[in-house]
Amino acid sequence: MTMKRNFIQQTLVFSGMAGCMVACIMASSCKDEARGQVYDPNVPVTVTDFYPDSGGVATQMILNGSNFGTDLNNIQVYFNKKKAAVIGSLGDKLYVITPRRPGDGMPDDGDPDHDQVDITVQVGEQSATYDKKFNYHIQTLVSTLCGRPGTTETKVGTLGETEFKGEMGFLAVDAEDNLFVAPRELWGANKLIMVSMETNQSSIIIDNAGQAPLNQPCVIDHGNGLVIPTDQNNTYWMVHSADFWQPKRRDYMAAEGEDADKVNTVYKHSFAYCELDGYFYCRRKDASNFFLKIDADTGNAWVLDTGNNDLLGSSDCYMTFGRKDPKKLYMALTNLHCIAIFEDITDPTREGNFKIYAGMQGRPGHADGLASDAQFHSPRQLVLDEEENLYIADSENNCIRKITPEGVVSTVIGIPGKSGYKDGTPDVALFTQPWGLAIDSEGIIYVGDKDNLCVRQLSIE
């Protein structure tokens, strides 16, 4: 019964349709005590049917069959040639999340937004493919990747077992599409957790960063490392794949000849890495006319004067550099409810370099449309996709916003002003204080849903 209880806990990451799934499993597992058997390589793996028979990216599914075993490290599921996330197994039922766009681009019914896809289960050296095909539809959908509301301890393991304590915070994705999660424990033992969708596992990278929460992680060195600011003082943490992600605690300091008073920091909320020069940048709280430019390896910091460009230092600030134009710096000014842009970090004193990009400074609200007419309410972490669309965690509006390169603002998902916890399509999905955002190589966006204590997965097609 212990195995069944643990598995039911795993399945609680699902919502909506998945709630019905869990109820069905609980009922049927009471009737069938034979479930949960270890995989037997001398017995064929068989597949029978699956539910639902259609859906899009991140659809939560049950696959039925036999001799799957319960070791998730031994089970792989493919939609055509794309691997799906396997959340759990009862031996004769698998719980999976569909991957993004697994179709072959050759829809069977002439609909370009629809593909019929083979589902194959591989256990050990054996594999079996369902006779029926899955009808894949292109759609926008949010689902829960890991964590769930109301948990009180940090737990790692499979994605279904992963839980968070305190508040969900900020996110980052590395070059291998590993997700890094910084849950926030005010006056607690703050941690950095790595989540691997490839292996379906989470692990602790920093076990105790101290009582000051970790803020927005910053990807450096072409995605092979991270620097993470703490909430207070000059302290930051650095992890790198070359060091097998072993954490290093550091404090940046004024480089020779620099003004130590400007470098010394009370509060900071994000770093942004510039591919042009290999430094990461910080706009510390209350710094209105300068950035700090920091060397990750040495911790040396230089004061970058911005002349007459007022950076509105009274507001918390979250930043990211442009992808197509890496000298351009986007800035979410949380307390001023707007998005700003610094046009050219290589010419910092140029007149007019800093300007409001979207939203109305000091006027919280919700409005889509042209950037100059749009309104935000406490925007936080922001990310860019390959097309330079800017996505923003609009925390007090409980939704995810988008700004196109042409300056048009829209609400991608979430119901403005309505909090809650619900997976699904844009017309029903709910968040409660989304703070964190990260994007992977396939364009899937991960949302740190602060008060729901979970990581949500937003698939936009």
XYZ file of C-alpha atoms in Angstrom:
461
model
C 0.000 0.000 0.000
C 3.022 2.313 0.488
C 3.745 2.208 -3.241
C 0.135 3.081 -4.024
C 0.077 5.945 -1.556
C 3.296 7.415 -3.014
C 1.953 7.128 -6.516
C -1.303 8.837 -5.625
C 0.785 11.683 -4.202
C 2.599 11.897 -7.532
C -0.592 12.116 -9.510
C -1.801 15.058 -7.451
C 0.292 17.292 -9.671
C -2.494 16.974 -12.206
C -5.571 19.151 -12.042
C -8.941 19.213 -13.811
C -8.989 16.092 -15.980
C -6.246 14.558 -13.882
C -8.378 14.779 -10.752
C -10.809 12.378 -12.382
C -7.888 10.153 -13.327
C -6.693 9.941 -9.728
C -10.151 9.040 -8.499
C -10.372 6.272 -11.069
C -6.973 4.918 -10.124
C -7.739 4.924 -6.409
C -10.933 2.997 -7.007
C -9.432 0.482 -9.380
C -6.269 -0.040 -7.353
C -8.309 -1.094 -4.352
C -9.847 -3.808 -6.525
C -6.565 -4.948 -8.050
C -3.875 -5.737 -5.481
C -1.672 -7.217 -8.217
C -0.673 -3.781 -9.499
C 2.788 -2.411 -8.980
C 4.637 -5.565 -10.009
C 8.282 -5.273 -10.976
C 9.004 -5.362 -14.691
C 9.759 -8.905 -15.893
C 12.072 -8.904 -18.951
C 10.931 -12.466 -19.750
C 7.316 -11.353 -20.174
C 6.244 -9.220 -23.166
C 5.316 -5.574 -22.662
C 1.814 -5.092 -24.014
C -0.192 -1.945 -24.783
C -3.977 -1.800 -25.000
C -5.474 1.714 -25.056
C -4.961 5.288 -23.839
C -6.968 8.280 -22.706
C -7.647 10.897 -23.982
C -7.315 10.067 -27.650
C -6.613 13.654 -28.689
C -4.965 16.784 -27.347
C -2.038 19.116 -27.777
C 1.231 19.899 -26.103
C 1.361 19.073 -22.358
C -1.835 17.005 -22.482
C -2.007 14.749 -19.403
C -2.602 11.137 -20.407
C -3.104 7.600 -19.088
C -1.581 4.768 -21.123
C -2.882 1.259 -20.376
C -1.076 -2.029 -20.857
C 0.936 -4.551 -18.863
C 4.432 -5.285 -17.562
C 5.480 -1.637 -17.466
C 6.961 -1.996 -13.987
C 7.181 0.990 -11.676
C 10.814 2.072 -12.164
C 10.474 5.338 -14.069
C 14.160 5.259 -14.967
C 13.458 2.112 -17.007
C 10.407 3.466 -18.859
C 10.404 5.715 -21.905
C 7.412 6.853 -23.933
C 7.668 8.303 -27.444
C 5.158 10.224 -29.506
C 6.589 9.412 -32.914
C 10.251 10.112 -32.165
C 9.733 12.704 -29.423
C 10.112 11.646 -25.816
C 7.246 12.361 -23.418
C 7.577 13.128 -19.697
C 6.609 10.038 -17.678
C 5.111 11.163 -14.363
C 4.285 7.810 -12.786
C 3.486 4.135 -13.256
C 1.282 1.553 -11.552
C 2.683 -1.288 -13.613
C -0.320 -1.447 -15.924
C -0.942 2.305 -16.230
C 1.465 5.051 -17.221
C 0.907 8.759 -16.558
C 2.563 10.939 -19.183
C 2.573 14.485 -20.576
C 2.637 14.881 -24.348
C 5.687 16.576 -25.892
C 5.534 19.638 -28.111
C 4.775 19.081 -31.806
C 5.569 15.389 -32.173
C 3.859 15.198 -35.593
C 5.660 14.529 -38.844
C 4.181 17.586 -40.513
C 1.993 15.369 -42.699
C -1.525 15.573 -41.225
C -3.784 12.739 -42.302
C -6.913 14.862 -42.706
C -5.504 17.871 -44.524
C -5.618 20.079 -41.403
C -2.221 21.784 -40.890
C -2.936 22.101 -37.153
C -3.546 18.386 -36.698
C -1.333 15.262 -36.825
C -1.944 11.585 -36.121
C 0.879 10.290 -33.957
C 2.153 6.840 -32.950
C 2.689 6.231 -29.217
C 5.418 3.751 -28.295
C 6.249 2.483 -24.798
C 9.794 1.236 -24.215
C 10.615 -0.673 -21.035
C 14.160 -1.937 -20.797
C 14.966 -3.569 -24.124
C 11.316 -4.109 -25.039
C 8.959 -1.771 -26.861
C 5.353 -1.822 -27.994
C 3.327 0.610 -30.118
C -0.391 1.243 -29.770
C -2.557 0.285 -32.739
C -4.570 3.475 -32.375
C -2.982 6.812 -33.196
C -3.116 9.901 -30.990
C -4.763 12.932 -32.591
C -2.420 15.839 -31.899
C -3.810 19.368 -32.165
C -1.774 22.567 -32.020
C -2.900 24.692 -29.075
C -1.854 26.918 -26.168
C -2.022 25.129 -22.834
C -0.722 25.422 -19.287
C -0.063 22.363 -17.131
C 1.713 21.687 -13.839
C 5.244 20.377 -14.226
C 6.087 19.873 -10.558
C 4.997 20.990 -7.101
C 1.468 21.569 -5.864
C -0.373 24.062 -3.639
C -0.215 23.755 0.119
C 3.025 21.822 0.575
C 5.206 22.591 3.602
C 8.471 20.786 2.868
C 11.008 20.697 0.054
C 11.187 17.260 -1.560
C 13.111 16.064 -4.608
C 12.790 12.895 -6.665
C 10.584 12.321 -9.680
C 8.676 15.309 -10.988
C 5.530 13.904 -9.388
C 7.266 13.669 -6.016
C 8.846 17.130 -6.143
C 7.492 19.664 -3.648
C 8.482 23.155 -2.556
C 8.406 25.073 0.721
C 7.736 28.759 1.313
C 7.007 30.486 -1.996
C 7.769 29.622 -5.593
C 10.310 32.082 -6.941
C 12.413 32.664 -10.029
C 13.581 30.317 -12.795
C 16.273 29.743 -15.418
C 16.965 27.175 -18.158
C 20.488 26.091 -19.141
C 21.897 24.969 -22.503
C 20.725 21.378 -21.896
C 17.169 22.501 -21.064
C 17.581 21.751 -17.371
C 15.292 23.971 -15.328
C 16.639 25.734 -12.230
C 14.138 26.715 -9.562
C 14.748 29.150 -6.693
C 11.894 28.774 -4.173
C 11.853 31.507 -1.549
C 11.982 30.928 2.210
C 12.198 34.242 4.032
C 14.513 33.627 6.991
C 14.725 29.961 6.009
C 17.261 27.670 4.334
C 16.951 28.898 0.742
C 17.705 26.353 -1.955
C 18.396 26.046 -5.676
C 16.803 23.006 -7.296
C 17.532 21.507 -10.712
C 14.635 19.882 -12.569
C 15.457 17.592 -15.492
C 12.582 16.838 -17.837
C 14.847 14.378 -19.693
C 15.362 12.146 -16.642
C 12.104 13.046 -14.852
C 14.107 13.912 -11.733
C 14.749 16.887 -9.477
C 17.827 17.412 -7.303
C 19.129 19.996 -4.852
C 22.061 22.074 -6.148
C 22.303 24.584 -3.275
C 20.999 23.122 -0.024
C 21.253 26.222 2.148
C 22.012 29.609 0.606
C 21.214 31.386 3.853
C 18.228 33.339 5.102
C 18.148 35.950 2.325
C 16.106 34.501 -0.577
C 17.702 33.756 -3.928
C 16.489 36.086 -6.649
C 16.372 35.765 -10.449
C 19.014 33.264 -11.686
C 21.075 34.502 -14.618
C 22.375 32.118 -17.289
C 26.016 32.750 -18.249
C 28.676 31.254 -20.521
C 26.339 30.238 -23.358
C 23.995 28.463 -21.001
C 26.609 26.407 -19.173
C 26.474 28.208 -15.831
C 24.397 30.411 -13.557
C 24.945 33.355 -11.251
C 22.192 33.924 -8.698
C 21.820 37.106 -6.658
C 20.756 36.895 -3.058
C 18.221 39.421 -1.844
C 20.707 41.416 0.199
C 24.227 42.844 0.075
C 26.875 41.942 -2.504
C 26.490 38.193 -2.180
C 25.817 35.948 -5.169
C 26.099 32.240 -5.907
C 27.710 30.675 -8.944
C 27.216 27.168 -10.369
C 28.671 25.758 -13.586
C 28.366 22.499 -15.509
C 32.176 22.338 -15.809
C 32.269 22.061 -11.995
C 29.431 19.499 -11.953
C 27.155 22.246 -10.578
C 29.074 22.520 -7.311
C 27.919 25.823 -5.746
C 30.287 28.666 -4.914
C 29.307 31.582 -2.686
C 30.875 34.887 -3.634
C 30.679 38.613 -2.974
C 31.359 41.099 -5.715
C 33.630 44.004 -4.829
C 34.747 47.273 -6.345
C 37.461 46.785 -8.953
C 40.583 48.882 -8.545
C 39.757 52.553 -8.856
C 35.970 52.094 -8.667
C 33.635 53.785 -6.175
C 33.047 51.224 -3.408
C 30.048 53.161 -2.094
C 28.237 52.648 -5.400
C 29.232 48.982 -5.629
C 28.121 48.172 -2.084
C 24.543 46.959 -2.380
C 21.602 46.794 -0.019
C 19.052 45.085 -2.300
C 19.303 43.582 -5.795
C 16.755 41.487 -7.657
C 18.323 40.279 -10.877
C 21.443 39.923 -12.972
C 21.525 39.957 -16.783
C 24.357 38.401 -18.797
C 25.661 40.237 -21.856
C 26.962 37.984 -24.649
C 28.893 40.913 -26.141
C 31.409 41.268 -23.313
C 30.890 38.235 -21.048
C 29.975 40.283 -17.965
C 26.746 40.239 -16.022
C 24.959 43.460 -15.153
C 23.004 44.566 -12.110
C 20.840 47.605 -11.442
C 20.880 47.608 -7.665
C 17.961 49.074 -5.743
C 18.153 52.873 -5.407
C 20.767 53.181 -8.175
C 19.282 55.695 -10.593
C 22.150 56.608 -12.907
C 24.470 53.606 -13.067
C 24.665 49.859 -13.586
C 27.182 47.503 -12.032
C 29.200 45.413 -14.497
C 30.530 42.273 -12.811
C 33.033 39.561 -13.706
C 31.526 36.238 -12.605
C 34.876 34.533 -12.012
C 36.687 37.240 -10.049
C 33.763 39.140 -8.551
C 35.294 42.444 -9.664
C 32.620 45.095 -10.247
C 32.790 48.285 -12.267
C 30.395 51.235 -12.099
C 28.820 51.917 -15.510
C 27.634 55.520 -15.503
C 24.464 56.179 -17.517
C 24.736 59.968 -17.575
C 21.341 61.650 -17.704
C 19.517 58.359 -18.175
C 17.529 57.931 -14.955
C 17.086 54.180 -14.278
C 14.246 54.747 -11.777
C 16.151 53.064 -8.973
C 13.304 53.301 -6.452
C 11.647 50.277 -8.085
C 12.538 46.596 -7.914
C 13.955 45.609 -11.297
C 14.159 42.379 -13.325
C 16.264 42.358 -16.505
C 17.191 40.389 -19.602
C 19.331 41.268 -22.626
C 17.957 41.037 -26.154
C 18.561 37.876 -28.169
C 18.675 39.408 -31.653
C 20.195 42.652 -30.385
C 22.331 41.763 -27.341
C 23.246 45.370 -26.537
C 19.575 46.058 -25.715
C 18.442 45.543 -22.107
C 14.789 44.981 -21.150
C 13.777 45.927 -17.587
C 10.596 45.130 -15.656
C 10.039 47.889 -13.092
C 7.815 46.124 -10.594
C 6.841 48.972 -8.294
C 6.225 51.335 -11.208
C 4.098 48.802 -13.153
C 5.840 49.193 -16.487
C 8.484 47.733 -18.797
C 11.523 49.844 -19.698
C 14.272 49.422 -22.252
C 17.918 50.501 -22.253
C 18.760 50.720 -25.930
C 22.551 50.402 -26.009
C 24.650 49.116 -23.125
C 27.813 49.787 -25.186
C 27.072 53.539 -25.181
C 25.562 53.986 -21.714
C 25.632 57.796 -21.476
C 23.864 58.365 -24.808
C 20.915 60.714 -24.384
C 17.555 58.945 -24.515
C 19.047 55.474 -24.011
C 16.534 54.647 -21.276
C 12.812 54.871 -21.943
C 9.510 53.307 -20.981
C 8.813 50.525 -23.488
C 5.321 49.407 -22.419
C 2.831 50.260 -19.721
C 2.045 53.467 -17.871
C 4.615 54.442 -15.261
C 3.090 54.416 -11.789
C -0.389 53.388 -13.005
C -1.205 49.742 -12.169
C -3.965 47.984 -14.084
C -4.617 45.619 -16.956
C -4.975 46.694 -20.571
C -3.834 45.083 -23.821
C -3.146 46.881 -27.081
C -0.399 49.234 -28.183
C 2.539 49.332 -25.763
C 1.884 52.979 -24.913
C -1.721 52.200 -23.938
C -1.081 48.941 -22.091
C -1.132 48.514 -18.323
C 0.637 46.057 -16.016
C 0.442 45.396 -12.293
C 3.751 44.494 -10.622
C 5.577 42.834 -13.549
C 8.489 40.626 -12.572
C 10.699 38.130 -14.443
C 10.719 38.434 -18.237
C 12.074 36.261 -21.081
C 12.447 36.501 -24.853
C 11.715 33.853 -27.466
C 13.629 33.405 -30.724
C 11.409 35.924 -32.498
C 12.143 38.571 -29.830
C 8.635 38.363 -28.371
C 8.911 39.467 -24.736
C 6.968 37.481 -22.110
C 6.339 38.960 -18.662
C 5.133 37.460 -15.391
C 2.469 40.068 -14.574
C 2.225 39.050 -10.942
C -0.652 41.068 -9.483
C -2.737 40.533 -12.611
C -2.167 36.766 -12.213
C -1.375 36.281 -15.884
C 1.399 36.043 -18.461
C 1.724 38.949 -20.910
C 3.428 39.229 -24.281
C 4.927 42.193 -26.151
C 5.669 41.680 -29.845
C 8.647 43.364 -31.537
C 6.080 45.691 -33.114
C 5.001 46.858 -29.650
C 1.636 45.111 -29.292
C 0.750 43.827 -25.810
C -1.529 40.838 -25.236
C -2.520 38.461 -22.439
C -1.242 34.978 -23.282
C -2.848 33.011 -20.464
C -4.444 33.591 -17.086
C -7.565 35.589 -16.236
C -6.588 39.170 -15.311
C -7.281 39.956 -11.674
C -8.525 36.458 -10.849
C -6.308 34.204 -8.749
C -6.545 30.441 -8.401
C -4.988 27.178 -9.482
C -6.204 25.556 -12.665
C -4.475 24.024 -15.658
C -5.872 24.195 -19.163
C -6.415 26.552 -22.065
C -6.205 30.374 -21.919
C -9.904 30.777 -21.178
C -9.784 28.692 -17.966
C -6.182 28.582 -16.649
C -5.497 30.339 -13.339
C -2.364 31.453 -11.490
C -1.775 33.017 -8.098
C 1.073 35.527 -8.215
C 3.270 34.289 -11.078
C 6.779 35.604 -10.402
C 9.229 33.468 -12.369
C 9.630 32.815 -16.107
C 12.100 30.782 -18.160
C 12.066 29.469 -21.731
C 13.680 26.350 -23.201
C 15.102 25.558 -26.635
C 11.709 24.448 -27.941
C 9.964 27.618 -26.848
C 8.165 26.067 -23.872
C 7.784 28.652 -21.108
C 8.014 27.724 -17.430
C 6.171 29.800 -14.858
C 7.085 30.092 -11.178
C 3.576 30.238 -9.679
C 4.507 31.846 -6.370
C 1.544 31.256 -4.067
C 0.585 27.939 -5.683
C 4.086 26.598 -4.896
C 4.533 24.947 -8.253
C 6.177 25.254 -11.647
C 3.690 25.544 -14.471
C 4.502 24.669 -18.067
C 3.140 26.978 -20.756
C 3.192 25.597 -24.272
C 2.461 28.104 -27.010
C 2.177 26.823 -30.554
